[in-house]
Structures are given as C-alpha cells and as structure tokens.
C-alpha cells in the first residue's frame, strides 16, 4: 500500500511559467513533509520541507503548500527554469526529526526553454 | 566538503555471491539510512541507524543486513544476493533537526 503517492509521473512546463507538483498521503500520523530533487547519476538533494503546524513554507522560487484535511501537499516553482528539470520526490515522516521516511514515486519535471 | 560516499558506484555480480556496499559520511551525523530506488516504486527505506550499534528495519529489509560499528560508516550487506535485489541503492546521513544528505548511488546488477 503506497502511503505517499505522486500520481503524475511526468510534467512539462514552459520556462518562466509555474510548475506545480502534487503529492497525496494516506497516513494521518505523518506530520513532517519534504521535497527532494534528483538529477541523473546523483543522489537526491533536499529542497524544502514543511511541518504540519504550517500550511505554507516558502524558500525563494519554491513554495510548499500543505492541506491536512485533504492529505495533500504541493510544490510550486515560480518561475520555472531549465535547470529545474529533474525528478522530484516528496517524502513524509511521523514526527519532525524522526528517522523513518516514506517517499513517493517521483515526478519527472521538464522545463522547456 | 560535506559528503556521503558510497562504494562501489557500479557492480555486476552473480546470484549468491556475498557483497558489501560501503557508506561513509564526514559530517558526524547520528543518523544513517539505506534506500533502494526502483522504477515506479520510488525510494524505499531498507534499514536505518539512529547511532552506533542502533539499527532498525525500514520498509524492505528482507535479504539485507547492516551494521553500525562506527559513527561514520554504515555498510549494507547482501549475504546471498538474488536478481530481485538488482536496483539503485542510496545511502543517506542526517544530523539532528536537519534534512538527509544522500550519496550518489550504487547501481547493483545481480545476474
């Protein structure tokens, strides 16, 4: 049973436009969520996180929104740049700072120049 | 430079031949973890360690062993590898209150 789901395997966006990547989860005990970006032949790198006490966290061009009632989070990238082309994984854990993580299946973002 | 180093990066081997993938971090992190990445399944946690001599199972521990004798090292051991363990493996380390740092991956092919 996939507790963290990214239902869009891929997404293409024009440079300068907004990219919206979505993630759904089923376990109501999750209270800390993260997004990672992965380039080919490299490990995932941390992008942004959000605790369940917040509904939004922003870092430069990246904003994560959390809708706890819908068990849904999204990553917005504005404006999108060709260097953002990568696979994006969302991840969830039960307690902020805990060590057990559940990852989604990833969304491949392609930003077209 | 803060690093998580995995070795080897690539390995082709045969069923039943014991192998070890090493992982080392230079950030003095307490927590380390192993994941495997498979198409359509994302990253799945195999084992994790909260500190020296403290390890616990993740979601897919079957067929794997780990040890944490030193803080910086967290090797992944496949005692009797099978073809279904062909995958891309990532090691990660994490300090308290920090996000995970990942290595660049080890691609294992078991024939």
CSV table of C-alpha atoms in Angstrom, one decimal:
chain,number,residue,atom,x,y,z
A,1,UNK,CA,0.0,0.0,0.0
A,2,UNK,CA,1.6,3.2,-1.2
A,3,UNK,CA,1.2,5.7,1.7
A,4,UNK,CA,2.7,8.6,-0.3
A,5,UNK,CA,1.6,9.0,-3.8
A,6,UNK,CA,2.7,11.2,-6.7
A,7,UNK,CA,0.1,10.5,-9.3
A,8,UNK,CA,1.8,12.4,-12.2
A,9,UNK,CA,4.9,10.5,-13.4
A,10,UNK,CA,5.9,13.5,-15.6
A,11,UNK,CA,5.2,17.2,-16.2
A,12,UNK,CA,6.3,19.6,-18.9
A,13,UNK,CA,6.3,23.3,-18.3
A,14,UNK,CA,7.5,26.3,-20.3
A,15,UNK,CA,10.4,28.3,-18.9
A,16,UNK,CA,9.1,31.2,-16.8
A,17,UNK,CA,5.8,29.6,-16.0
A,18,UNK,CA,4.7,28.0,-12.8
A,19,UNK,CA,5.4,24.3,-12.1
A,20,UNK,CA,3.0,22.6,-9.7
A,21,UNK,CA,4.0,19.1,-8.4
A,22,UNK,CA,1.5,17.3,-6.3
A,23,UNK,CA,1.7,14.6,-3.6
A,24,UNK,CA,-1.0,12.8,-1.6
A,25,UNK,CA,-0.7,10.8,1.5
A,26,UNK,CA,-2.9,8.4,3.4
A,27,UNK,CA,-1.4,8.2,6.9
A,28,UNK,CA,-2.8,10.9,9.2
A,29,UNK,CA,0.2,10.3,11.6
A,30,UNK,CA,2.5,11.9,9.1
A,31,UNK,CA,3.4,15.4,10.3
A,32,UNK,CA,6.6,16.4,8.5
A,33,UNK,CA,7.0,16.5,4.8
A,34,UNK,CA,9.9,17.2,2.5
A,35,UNK,CA,10.6,17.6,-1.2
A,36,UNK,CA,13.8,16.4,-2.8
A,37,UNK,CA,15.2,17.0,-6.3
A,38,UNK,CA,17.2,14.4,-8.1
A,39,UNK,CA,19.4,14.8,-11.2
A,40,UNK,CA,20.6,11.8,-13.2
A,41,UNK,CA,23.6,10.0,-11.7
A,42,UNK,CA,23.3,11.9,-8.5
A,43,UNK,CA,21.6,11.4,-5.2
A,44,UNK,CA,18.5,13.3,-4.1
A,45,UNK,CA,19.1,16.7,-2.7
A,46,UNK,CA,16.9,18.4,-0.1
A,47,UNK,CA,14.8,21.2,-1.5
A,48,UNK,CA,12.2,22.3,1.1
A,49,UNK,CA,10.2,21.0,4.0
A,50,UNK,CA,7.0,21.7,5.9
A,51,UNK,CA,5.7,20.8,9.3
A,52,UNK,CA,2.1,20.0,9.9
A,53,UNK,CA,1.7,23.0,12.1
A,54,UNK,CA,2.1,25.2,9.0
A,55,UNK,CA,0.2,25.3,5.7
A,56,UNK,CA,2.8,27.0,3.7
A,57,UNK,CA,6.6,27.3,3.5
A,58,UNK,CA,8.5,29.4,1.1
A,59,UNK,CA,12.1,29.5,0.0
A,60,UNK,CA,12.9,31.7,-2.9
A,61,UNK,CA,11.3,30.3,-6.0
A,62,UNK,CA,10.0,27.3,-4.2
A,63,UNK,CA,6.8,27.1,-2.1
A,64,UNK,CA,5.3,24.1,-0.5
A,65,UNK,CA,1.6,24.1,0.5
A,66,UNK,CA,0.1,21.6,2.9
A,67,UNK,CA,-3.6,20.8,3.1
A,68,UNK,CA,-4.0,18.5,6.1
A,69,UNK,CA,-7.7,17.9,5.7
A,70,UNK,CA,-7.2,16.7,2.1
A,71,UNK,CA,-3.9,14.9,3.0
A,72,UNK,CA,-2.3,16.8,0.1
A,73,UNK,CA,0.8,18.8,-0.5
A,74,UNK,CA,2.1,20.6,-3.5
A,75,UNK,CA,5.4,22.2,-4.6
A,76,UNK,CA,5.2,25.4,-6.6
A,77,UNK,CA,8.2,26.6,-8.6
A,78,UNK,CA,7.9,30.1,-9.9
A,79,UNK,CA,9.4,31.0,-12.3
A,80,UNK,CA,10.4,27.6,-13.7
A,81,UNK,CA,13.9,27.4,-15.2
A,82,UNK,CA,15.5,24.8,-17.4
A,83,UNK,CA,17.9,23.9,-14.5
A,84,UNK,CA,14.8,22.8,-12.6
A,85,UNK,CA,14.4,19.8,-14.9
A,86,UNK,CA,14.8,16.8,-12.6
A,87,UNK,CA,12.9,14.2,-10.8
A,88,UNK,CA,11.1,15.5,-7.7
A,89,UNK,CA,10.3,13.2,-4.7
A,90,UNK,CA,8.0,14.1,-1.9
A,91,UNK,CA,8.6,12.3,1.5
A,92,UNK,CA,6.8,12.1,4.8
A,93,UNK,CA,7.6,11.1,8.3
A,94,UNK,CA,5.7,10.6,11.5
A,95,UNK,CA,7.5,13.2,13.7
A,96,UNK,CA,9.7,16.1,12.8
A,97,UNK,CA,13.3,14.8,13.1
A,98,UNK,CA,12.3,11.2,13.1
A,99,UNK,CA,14.3,8.8,11.0
A,100,UNK,CA,11.7,6.7,9.2
A,101,UNK,CA,10.7,8.2,5.9
A,102,UNK,CA,8.2,7.2,3.2
A,103,UNK,CA,8.9,8.5,-0.3
A,104,UNK,CA,6.6,9.0,-3.2
A,105,UNK,CA,7.4,7.5,-6.6
A,106,UNK,CA,8.6,10.8,-8.1
A,107,UNK,CA,7.6,13.2,-10.8
A,108,UNK,CA,9.9,14.0,-13.7
A,109,UNK,CA,9.7,17.7,-14.4
A,110,UNK,CA,10.9,19.0,-17.8
A,111,UNK,CA,11.2,22.8,-18.2
A,112,UNK,CA,11.2,23.8,-21.8
A,113,UNK,CA,13.3,26.7,-22.9
B,1,UNK,CA,33.3,19.3,1.9
B,2,UNK,CA,30.3,17.6,3.4
B,3,UNK,CA,30.0,14.2,1.8
B,4,UNK,CA,28.2,10.9,1.8
B,5,UNK,CA,30.5,8.4,-0.1
B,6,UNK,CA,29.3,5.1,-1.4
B,7,UNK,CA,31.4,2.4,-2.9
B,8,UNK,CA,31.3,0.8,-5.4
B,9,UNK,CA,29.3,3.1,-7.7
B,10,UNK,CA,28.5,0.2,-10.1
B,11,UNK,CA,28.7,-3.6,-9.5
B,12,UNK,CA,27.7,-6.6,-11.6
B,13,UNK,CA,27.7,-9.8,-9.8
B,14,UNK,CA,26.1,-13.2,-9.6
B,15,UNK,CA,23.4,-14.8,-7.5
B,16,UNK,CA,24.6,-16.0,-4.1
B,17,UNK,CA,28.0,-14.2,-4.0
B,18,UNK,CA,28.1,-12.1,-0.8
B,19,UNK,CA,28.7,-8.4,-1.4
B,20,UNK,CA,29.1,-5.3,0.7
B,21,UNK,CA,28.3,-1.7,-0.3
B,22,UNK,CA,30.1,0.7,1.9
B,23,UNK,CA,28.8,4.1,3.0
B,24,UNK,CA,30.8,6.7,4.8
B,25,UNK,CA,29.9,10.3,5.9
B,26,UNK,CA,32.2,13.1,7.2
B,27,UNK,CA,29.6,15.2,8.9
B,28,UNK,CA,29.5,13.4,12.3
B,29,UNK,CA,25.8,12.7,11.7
B,30,UNK,CA,24.0,10.4,14.1
B,31,UNK,CA,21.5,9.0,11.7
B,32,UNK,CA,22.2,7.0,8.6
B,33,UNK,CA,19.9,5.1,6.2
B,34,UNK,CA,19.8,2.9,3.1
B,35,UNK,CA,17.3,3.1,0.4
B,36,UNK,CA,16.7,1.4,-2.9
B,37,UNK,CA,15.1,3.0,-5.9
B,38,UNK,CA,13.2,1.0,-8.4
B,39,UNK,CA,11.1,2.2,-11.4
B,40,UNK,CA,7.6,3.0,-10.4
B,41,UNK,CA,8.3,2.4,-6.8
B,42,UNK,CA,10.3,5.5,-5.8
B,43,UNK,CA,12.7,5.3,-2.9
B,44,UNK,CA,12.1,2.6,-0.3
B,45,UNK,CA,13.9,2.5,3.0
B,46,UNK,CA,15.8,-0.7,3.7
B,47,UNK,CA,17.4,-0.1,7.1
B,48,UNK,CA,18.3,2.9,9.2
B,49,UNK,CA,20.5,3.6,12.2
B,50,UNK,CA,20.0,6.2,14.9
B,51,UNK,CA,23.5,5.9,16.2
B,52,UNK,CA,26.4,3.5,16.8
B,53,UNK,CA,25.1,0.0,17.4
B,54,UNK,CA,21.5,1.1,17.0
B,55,UNK,CA,19.7,-0.1,13.8
B,56,UNK,CA,16.2,-0.7,12.8
B,57,UNK,CA,14.3,-2.1,9.8
B,58,UNK,CA,12.8,0.1,7.2
B,59,UNK,CA,10.1,-1.0,4.7
B,60,UNK,CA,12.0,-3.5,2.7
B,61,UNK,CA,14.7,-5.1,4.9
B,62,UNK,CA,14.4,-8.7,3.6
B,63,UNK,CA,17.7,-10.0,2.2
B,64,UNK,CA,19.8,-7.2,3.6
B,65,UNK,CA,22.0,-6.7,6.7
B,66,UNK,CA,23.6,-3.6,8.1
B,67,UNK,CA,26.0,-2.8,10.9
B,68,UNK,CA,27.0,0.5,12.6
B,69,UNK,CA,30.2,-0.1,14.5
B,70,UNK,CA,31.5,3.4,13.9
B,71,UNK,CA,29.5,6.7,13.6
B,72,UNK,CA,30.8,7.5,10.1
B,73,UNK,CA,30.3,4.1,8.4
B,74,UNK,CA,27.1,2.2,7.6
B,75,UNK,CA,27.7,-0.7,5.3
B,76,UNK,CA,24.9,-2.6,3.5
B,77,UNK,CA,25.5,-6.3,3.3
B,78,UNK,CA,23.8,-8.8,0.9
B,79,UNK,CA,24.7,-12.2,2.2
B,80,UNK,CA,23.2,-14.1,-0.7
B,81,UNK,CA,22.2,-11.7,-3.4
B,82,UNK,CA,19.3,-12.5,-5.8
B,83,UNK,CA,18.2,-11.0,-9.1
B,84,UNK,CA,15.3,-9.1,-7.4
B,85,UNK,CA,17.9,-7.1,-5.5
B,86,UNK,CA,19.1,-5.6,-8.7
B,87,UNK,CA,18.4,-1.9,-8.0
B,88,UNK,CA,19.9,1.6,-7.5
B,89,UNK,CA,20.9,2.0,-3.8
B,90,UNK,CA,21.3,5.2,-1.9
B,91,UNK,CA,22.9,5.8,1.5
B,92,UNK,CA,21.9,8.9,3.4
B,93,UNK,CA,23.0,10.6,6.6
B,94,UNK,CA,21.2,13.2,8.8
B,95,UNK,CA,22.1,15.4,11.7
B,96,UNK,CA,19.5,16.2,14.4
B,97,UNK,CA,16.9,18.6,13.1
B,98,UNK,CA,18.5,18.5,9.6
B,99,UNK,CA,17.4,17.0,6.3
B,100,UNK,CA,19.0,14.0,4.9
B,101,UNK,CA,22.2,14.1,2.7
B,102,UNK,CA,22.3,11.4,0.1
B,103,UNK,CA,25.3,9.7,-1.6
B,104,UNK,CA,25.4,9.5,-5.4
B,105,UNK,CA,24.1,5.9,-5.5
B,106,UNK,CA,25.3,2.4,-6.2
B,107,UNK,CA,23.9,0.6,-9.2
B,108,UNK,CA,23.8,-3.2,-8.5
B,109,UNK,CA,23.1,-5.8,-11.1
B,110,UNK,CA,22.7,-9.4,-9.9
B,111,UNK,CA,22.7,-12.0,-12.6
